[in-house]
């Protein structure tokens, strides 16, 4: 069953959204762990403040009052920090237990702070009694702190376990998504490459995706050229012959266009050797495939022909010489990259090309002869390239 590119990208977006949700949940858990750690730090600081309050020297009442009030203010802040809500607290278990422990901590802290103030404000005679009451309140307060510390450690362990499990799920889901869609996207890329390269590996293109398969079938069913008379077609390649080229050229040149006409002439570098070594059927298949490659770059006002001397003419309507030259070079490179099936196995061939601007005053046949001279320069330079006229006449590059 063929893939659907639309479904592949829809499923990819769904997987990425799930990964995003998992990563968000993991991030919230890590934030929660940070909050629980802050609570533990606040609870630990209360131990230090309680110790500082209960061991305060009251011989200097004014200084003791300043220090004790400062410690008590810090203690009140630490209690608020140690009971501050964290993200997802509402959705986690033990919410009622946390509320009860927080209320108990606030109550015992308030009782201890009041007892400390009474101790500070007591007379020297009743100071021992007030200190005894303060120590009783301290013990109850420390007990509530210990219970809250145990609870926070439990919460941290629970959040770490959730974060660990989420990380495992995220890793395997991410790995699965990467491997699956790396394979799927490679399939899509291969199909697109096949659609753009016209049988570069010498094997009939078979699509893996519905959309590209539809394109292949639509191209295979493309309408024939308007003139289907056999007298206008080359028997082996199915392209226009010289008569068909003239007919198509004359019918299209009347159309109004601002583009210039360029003549590109191509010839197989190994043509003489191939005629001796290959059968007529293989030669015909070779011509047809080269014609298919050239047709990839055909535009509505272009004309492609296969001449009797087995040269290929490409009459291009382009808005600049650079665009025409670029298409001609792409044709040469596509042929070089392609493999051609024969009875003796796949073979490689190359093209030489010549390109020039057709002036309005010159006849088509005369321009093709001039393009032939330019093409000879490419063959003399080793082939597998496109030669063009320089700005000055009779100079090539």
XYZ file of C-alpha atoms in Angstrom:
397
model
C 0.000 0.000 0.000
C 1.320 3.400 -1.002
C 1.989 6.084 1.575
C 0.077 9.334 1.657
C 2.361 12.355 2.000
C -0.522 14.271 3.571
C -0.994 11.575 6.239
C 2.758 11.331 6.856
C 3.003 15.025 7.658
C -0.239 14.998 9.659
C 1.040 12.103 11.778
C 4.429 13.775 12.110
C 2.771 16.924 13.464
C 0.750 14.776 15.884
C 3.870 12.998 17.154
C 5.700 16.304 17.532
C 2.751 17.706 19.483
C 2.795 14.677 21.815
C 6.549 15.126 22.274
C 5.937 18.787 23.074
C 3.336 17.851 25.706
C 5.706 15.302 27.274
C 8.559 17.804 27.305
C 6.264 20.425 28.866
C 5.133 17.980 31.549
C 8.769 17.058 32.245
C 9.677 20.728 32.531
C 6.850 21.313 35.027
C 8.044 18.349 37.093
C 11.560 19.778 37.184
C 10.130 23.138 38.289
C 8.168 21.313 40.998
C 11.327 19.589 42.220
C 12.969 23.003 42.454
C 10.017 24.329 44.470
C 10.133 21.337 46.828
C 13.855 21.902 47.291
C 13.154 25.537 48.145
C 10.613 24.354 50.710
C 13.199 22.073 52.275
C 15.699 24.939 52.431
C 13.070 27.117 54.138
C 12.309 24.360 56.644
C 16.023 23.903 57.385
C 16.443 27.635 57.907
C 13.683 27.509 60.546
C 15.854 25.116 62.583
C 18.641 27.708 62.559
C 16.312 30.563 63.482
C 14.709 28.558 66.305
C 18.156 27.812 67.695
C 19.108 31.491 67.487
C 15.912 32.564 69.272
C 16.068 30.031 72.098
C 19.748 30.795 72.847
C 19.371 34.561 72.692
C 21.139 36.435 75.537
C 18.639 38.736 77.291
C 21.158 40.589 79.434
C 20.938 43.530 77.001
C 17.184 43.869 76.588
C 17.285 46.490 73.792
C 19.722 44.516 71.614
C 17.874 41.266 72.397
C 14.591 42.885 71.327
C 16.079 43.970 67.973
C 17.622 40.560 67.290
C 14.605 38.544 68.364
C 12.202 40.652 66.263
C 14.504 40.167 63.259
C 14.651 36.405 63.815
C 10.881 36.187 64.246
C 10.280 38.164 61.019
C 12.618 35.813 59.124
C 10.874 32.847 60.740
C 7.457 34.064 59.532
C 8.826 34.443 55.983
C 10.407 30.975 56.102
C 7.075 29.444 57.161
C 5.327 31.091 54.176
C 8.028 29.849 51.783
C 7.879 26.321 53.159
C 4.108 26.104 52.574
C 3.966 27.940 49.210
C 2.000 26.082 46.510
C 3.887 24.531 43.577
C 2.727 23.721 40.056
C 0.590 20.584 39.752
C 0.136 20.391 43.555
C -3.593 20.323 43.026
C -3.405 17.270 40.707
C -1.080 15.214 42.899
C -2.172 12.925 45.764
C -1.744 13.850 49.453
C -3.196 17.355 48.887
C -5.271 17.083 52.062
C -2.254 15.870 54.028
C -0.201 18.819 52.801
C -2.950 21.241 53.855
C -3.109 19.738 57.334
C 0.682 19.818 57.758
C 0.832 23.413 56.529
C -1.883 24.507 58.937
C -0.160 22.713 61.805
C 3.168 24.345 60.917
C 1.604 27.825 60.827
C -0.105 27.220 64.187
C 2.935 25.833 65.998
C 5.153 28.566 64.528
C 2.730 31.248 65.707
C 2.578 29.686 69.190
C 6.378 29.519 69.362
C 6.774 33.135 68.211
C 4.256 34.331 70.833
C 6.051 32.306 73.512
C 9.388 33.832 72.449
C 7.953 37.354 72.699
C 6.454 36.586 76.125
C 9.847 35.291 77.220
C 11.525 38.480 75.967
C 9.010 40.727 77.700
C 8.915 38.780 80.995
C 10.482 40.035 84.204
C 13.684 38.402 85.405
C 11.680 36.622 88.114
C 9.226 34.978 85.673
C 11.718 34.527 82.847
C 12.473 30.891 83.707
C 8.774 29.996 83.569
C 8.326 31.760 80.209
C 11.415 30.053 78.860
C 9.963 26.683 79.885
C 6.730 27.466 77.980
C 8.793 28.607 74.980
C 10.774 25.328 74.955
C 7.548 23.308 75.030
C 6.280 25.346 72.060
C 9.667 24.861 70.339
C 9.457 21.069 70.684
C 5.969 21.025 69.142
C 7.181 23.358 66.368
C 10.250 21.185 65.631
C 8.021 18.135 65.482
C 5.787 19.809 62.877
C 8.890 20.872 60.902
C 10.138 17.274 60.913
C 6.775 16.018 59.663
C 6.799 18.648 56.906
C 10.400 17.746 55.940
C 9.447 14.073 55.643
C 6.459 15.033 53.511
C 8.565 17.246 51.210
C 11.159 14.491 50.781
C 8.332 12.151 49.829
C 7.063 14.727 47.320
C 10.557 15.175 45.835
C 11.011 11.425 45.459
C 7.592 11.145 43.840
C 8.323 13.992 41.410
C 11.744 12.536 40.562
C 10.101 9.181 39.787
C 7.497 10.864 37.568
C 10.223 12.914 35.839
C 12.307 9.781 35.299
C 9.388 7.878 33.769
C 8.472 10.869 31.621
C 12.086 11.121 30.411
C 12.088 7.429 29.469
C 8.808 7.802 27.565
C 10.105 10.986 25.918
C 13.362 9.288 24.880
C 11.767 6.207 23.328
C 8.944 8.193 21.741
C 11.466 10.669 20.329
C 13.698 7.846 19.073
C 10.703 6.097 17.487
C 9.574 9.344 15.847
C 13.086 10.046 14.541
C 13.618 6.569 13.090
C 10.105 6.267 11.635
C 9.943 9.699 10.020
C 13.564 9.619 8.928
C 12.551 6.559 6.913
C 9.262 8.108 5.750
C 10.847 11.417 4.714
C 13.617 9.555 2.888
C 10.909 7.685 0.963
C 9.266 10.974 0.050
C 12.610 12.486 -0.973
C 13.439 9.449 -3.129
C 10.067 9.746 -4.860
C 10.588 13.454 -5.502
C 14.094 12.726 -6.773
C 12.722 10.068 -9.143
C 10.080 12.476 -10.400
C 12.760 15.112 -11.077
C 15.516 12.918 -12.503
C 13.778 10.814 -15.188
C 15.074 7.290 -14.630
C 18.641 8.185 -13.665
C 19.392 4.679 -12.401
C 18.219 2.875 -15.513
C 15.267 1.290 -13.682
C 11.620 2.108 -14.195
C 10.575 4.542 -11.475
C 8.181 3.144 -8.876
C 6.711 5.504 -6.332
C 6.246 4.799 -2.630
C 3.753 7.629 -2.089
C 0.277 8.164 -3.504
C 0.883 11.729 -4.629
C 4.092 11.006 -6.583
C 2.554 7.835 -8.024
C -0.324 9.980 -9.278
C 2.194 12.338 -10.922
C 3.948 9.406 -12.629
C 0.648 8.055 -13.941
C -0.454 11.481 -15.076
C 2.821 12.027 -16.927
C 2.488 8.597 -18.504
C -0.977 9.584 -19.726
C 0.032 13.036 -20.932
C -1.559 14.033 -24.171
C 0.470 13.554 -27.331
C 1.648 16.548 -29.274
C -0.963 18.137 -31.475
C 0.624 16.837 -34.679
C 0.623 13.063 -34.454
C 1.346 12.416 -38.118
C 4.141 9.847 -38.396
C 5.673 11.873 -41.192
C 6.497 14.631 -38.681
C 8.090 12.356 -36.062
C 11.441 10.642 -35.763
C 10.722 6.904 -35.856
C 13.146 5.926 -33.080
C 12.869 8.742 -30.508
C 9.285 9.864 -31.141
C 10.442 13.505 -31.221
C 9.833 15.919 -34.083
C 11.918 15.226 -37.157
C 13.224 18.084 -39.332
C 9.849 18.525 -41.030
C 8.029 18.385 -37.714
C 10.501 20.880 -36.230
C 9.801 23.385 -39.022
C 6.066 22.907 -38.661
C 6.089 23.397 -34.884
C 8.527 26.301 -35.107
C 6.401 28.138 -37.682
C 3.226 27.577 -35.631
C 4.773 28.884 -32.422
C 6.837 31.789 -33.714
C 3.658 33.759 -34.456
C 2.829 33.866 -30.730
C 3.632 37.153 -29.049
C 6.417 36.817 -26.481
C 9.093 39.084 -25.062
C 11.589 36.212 -24.757
C 14.517 35.588 -27.065
C 15.066 32.399 -29.047
C 18.145 30.266 -28.431
C 19.298 27.268 -30.436
C 20.879 24.397 -28.462
C 22.281 21.484 -30.465
C 23.302 18.203 -28.752
C 25.164 15.138 -29.997
C 26.150 11.883 -28.275
C 29.937 11.833 -27.808
C 30.213 8.047 -28.242
C 27.684 7.870 -31.089
C 29.869 6.155 -33.708
C 30.987 3.463 -31.246
C 27.435 2.863 -30.010
C 26.102 2.341 -33.547
C 28.583 -0.513 -34.004
C 28.053 -2.193 -30.629
C 24.324 -1.814 -29.932
C 21.238 -3.202 -31.584
C 18.701 -1.028 -33.322
C 16.281 -1.512 -30.422
C 18.890 -0.397 -27.870
C 19.777 2.635 -29.971
C 16.091 3.539 -30.206
C 15.677 3.222 -26.423
C 18.774 5.387 -25.957
C 17.410 8.104 -28.244
C 14.028 8.005 -26.528
C 15.489 8.388 -23.077
C 17.686 11.309 -24.111
C 14.587 12.864 -25.662
C 12.753 12.382 -22.355
C 15.580 14.115 -20.472
C 15.545 17.076 -22.851
C 11.735 17.247 -22.598
C 12.055 17.782 -18.834
C 13.187 21.335 -19.556
C 10.648 22.056 -22.315
C 8.473 25.150 -21.927
C 5.268 25.992 -23.853
C 6.997 27.971 -26.618
C 9.910 25.530 -27.050
C 10.477 23.049 -29.856
C 12.474 19.805 -29.585
C 13.562 17.796 -32.592
C 15.693 14.779 -33.496
C 17.511 15.330 -36.801
C 18.429 12.722 -39.381
C 22.119 13.006 -38.430
C 21.042 11.943 -34.915
C 21.598 15.339 -33.383
C 19.043 16.824 -30.995
C 17.835 20.396 -31.490
C 16.309 22.327 -28.622
C 14.793 25.670 -29.666
C 14.376 27.541 -26.378
C 12.309 30.636 -25.651
C 13.998 32.232 -22.645
C 14.230 35.700 -21.143
C 18.031 35.593 -20.857
C 21.041 33.773 -22.227
C 21.992 32.668 -18.721
C 18.674 30.817 -18.315
C 19.050 29.122 -21.690
C 22.651 28.113 -20.955
C 21.655 26.822 -17.515
C 18.985 24.525 -18.996
C 21.396 23.243 -21.664
C 24.038 22.448 -19.038
C 21.440 20.694 -16.870
C 20.546 18.466 -19.811
C 24.209 17.498 -20.324
C 24.632 16.792 -16.598
C 21.399 14.751 -16.444
C 22.556 12.536 -19.310
C 25.960 12.104 -17.649
C 24.288 11.090 -14.366
C 21.889 8.655 -16.068
C 22.311 4.976 -16.802
C 20.946 3.510 -20.052
C 19.736 -0.090 -20.186
C 20.857 -2.236 -23.100
C 20.964 -5.941 -23.906
C 24.610 -5.871 -22.807
C 23.786 -4.201 -19.514
C 23.631 -0.581 -18.332
C 25.905 1.878 -20.131
C 26.900 5.503 -19.617
C 26.955 8.130 -22.372
C 27.704 11.843 -22.531
C 26.523 14.729 -24.669
C 28.279 17.680 -26.216
C 26.264 20.799 -26.844
C 26.465 24.166 -28.514
C 24.191 27.107 -27.808
C 23.692 30.507 -29.435
C 21.150 33.283 -29.729
C 19.014 33.076 -32.860
C 18.793 36.470 -34.492
C 15.440 37.377 -36.081
C 17.098 37.872 -39.458
C 18.680 34.403 -39.625
C 16.854 31.354 -40.916
C 16.315 28.417 -38.592
C 18.443 26.065 -40.689
C 21.285 28.608 -40.787
C 21.157 29.031 -36.983
C 21.310 25.251 -36.511
C 24.433 25.095 -38.721
C 26.011 27.841 -36.619
C 25.090 25.930 -33.436
C 26.774 22.858 -34.947
C 30.041 24.823 -35.253
C 29.769 25.874 -31.620
C 29.047 22.266 -30.579
C 32.204 21.081 -32.367
C 34.197 23.277 -29.999
C 32.675 21.398 -27.063
C 33.617 18.046 -28.651
C 37.176 19.265 -29.298
C 37.420 20.162 -25.582
C 36.663 16.580 -24.553
C 32.874 16.493 -24.718
C 30.347 16.312 -21.879
C 29.985 20.091 -21.903
C 28.166 22.975 -23.552
C 30.015 25.538 -25.668
C 28.674 29.017 -26.372
C 29.646 32.012 -28.468
C 31.452 34.819 -26.717
C 30.429 38.402 -27.242
C 32.759 38.718 -30.267
C 32.080 36.639 -33.353
C 33.962 33.398 -33.965
C 35.168 33.140 -30.372
C 34.056 30.314 -28.133
C 34.162 29.403 -24.487
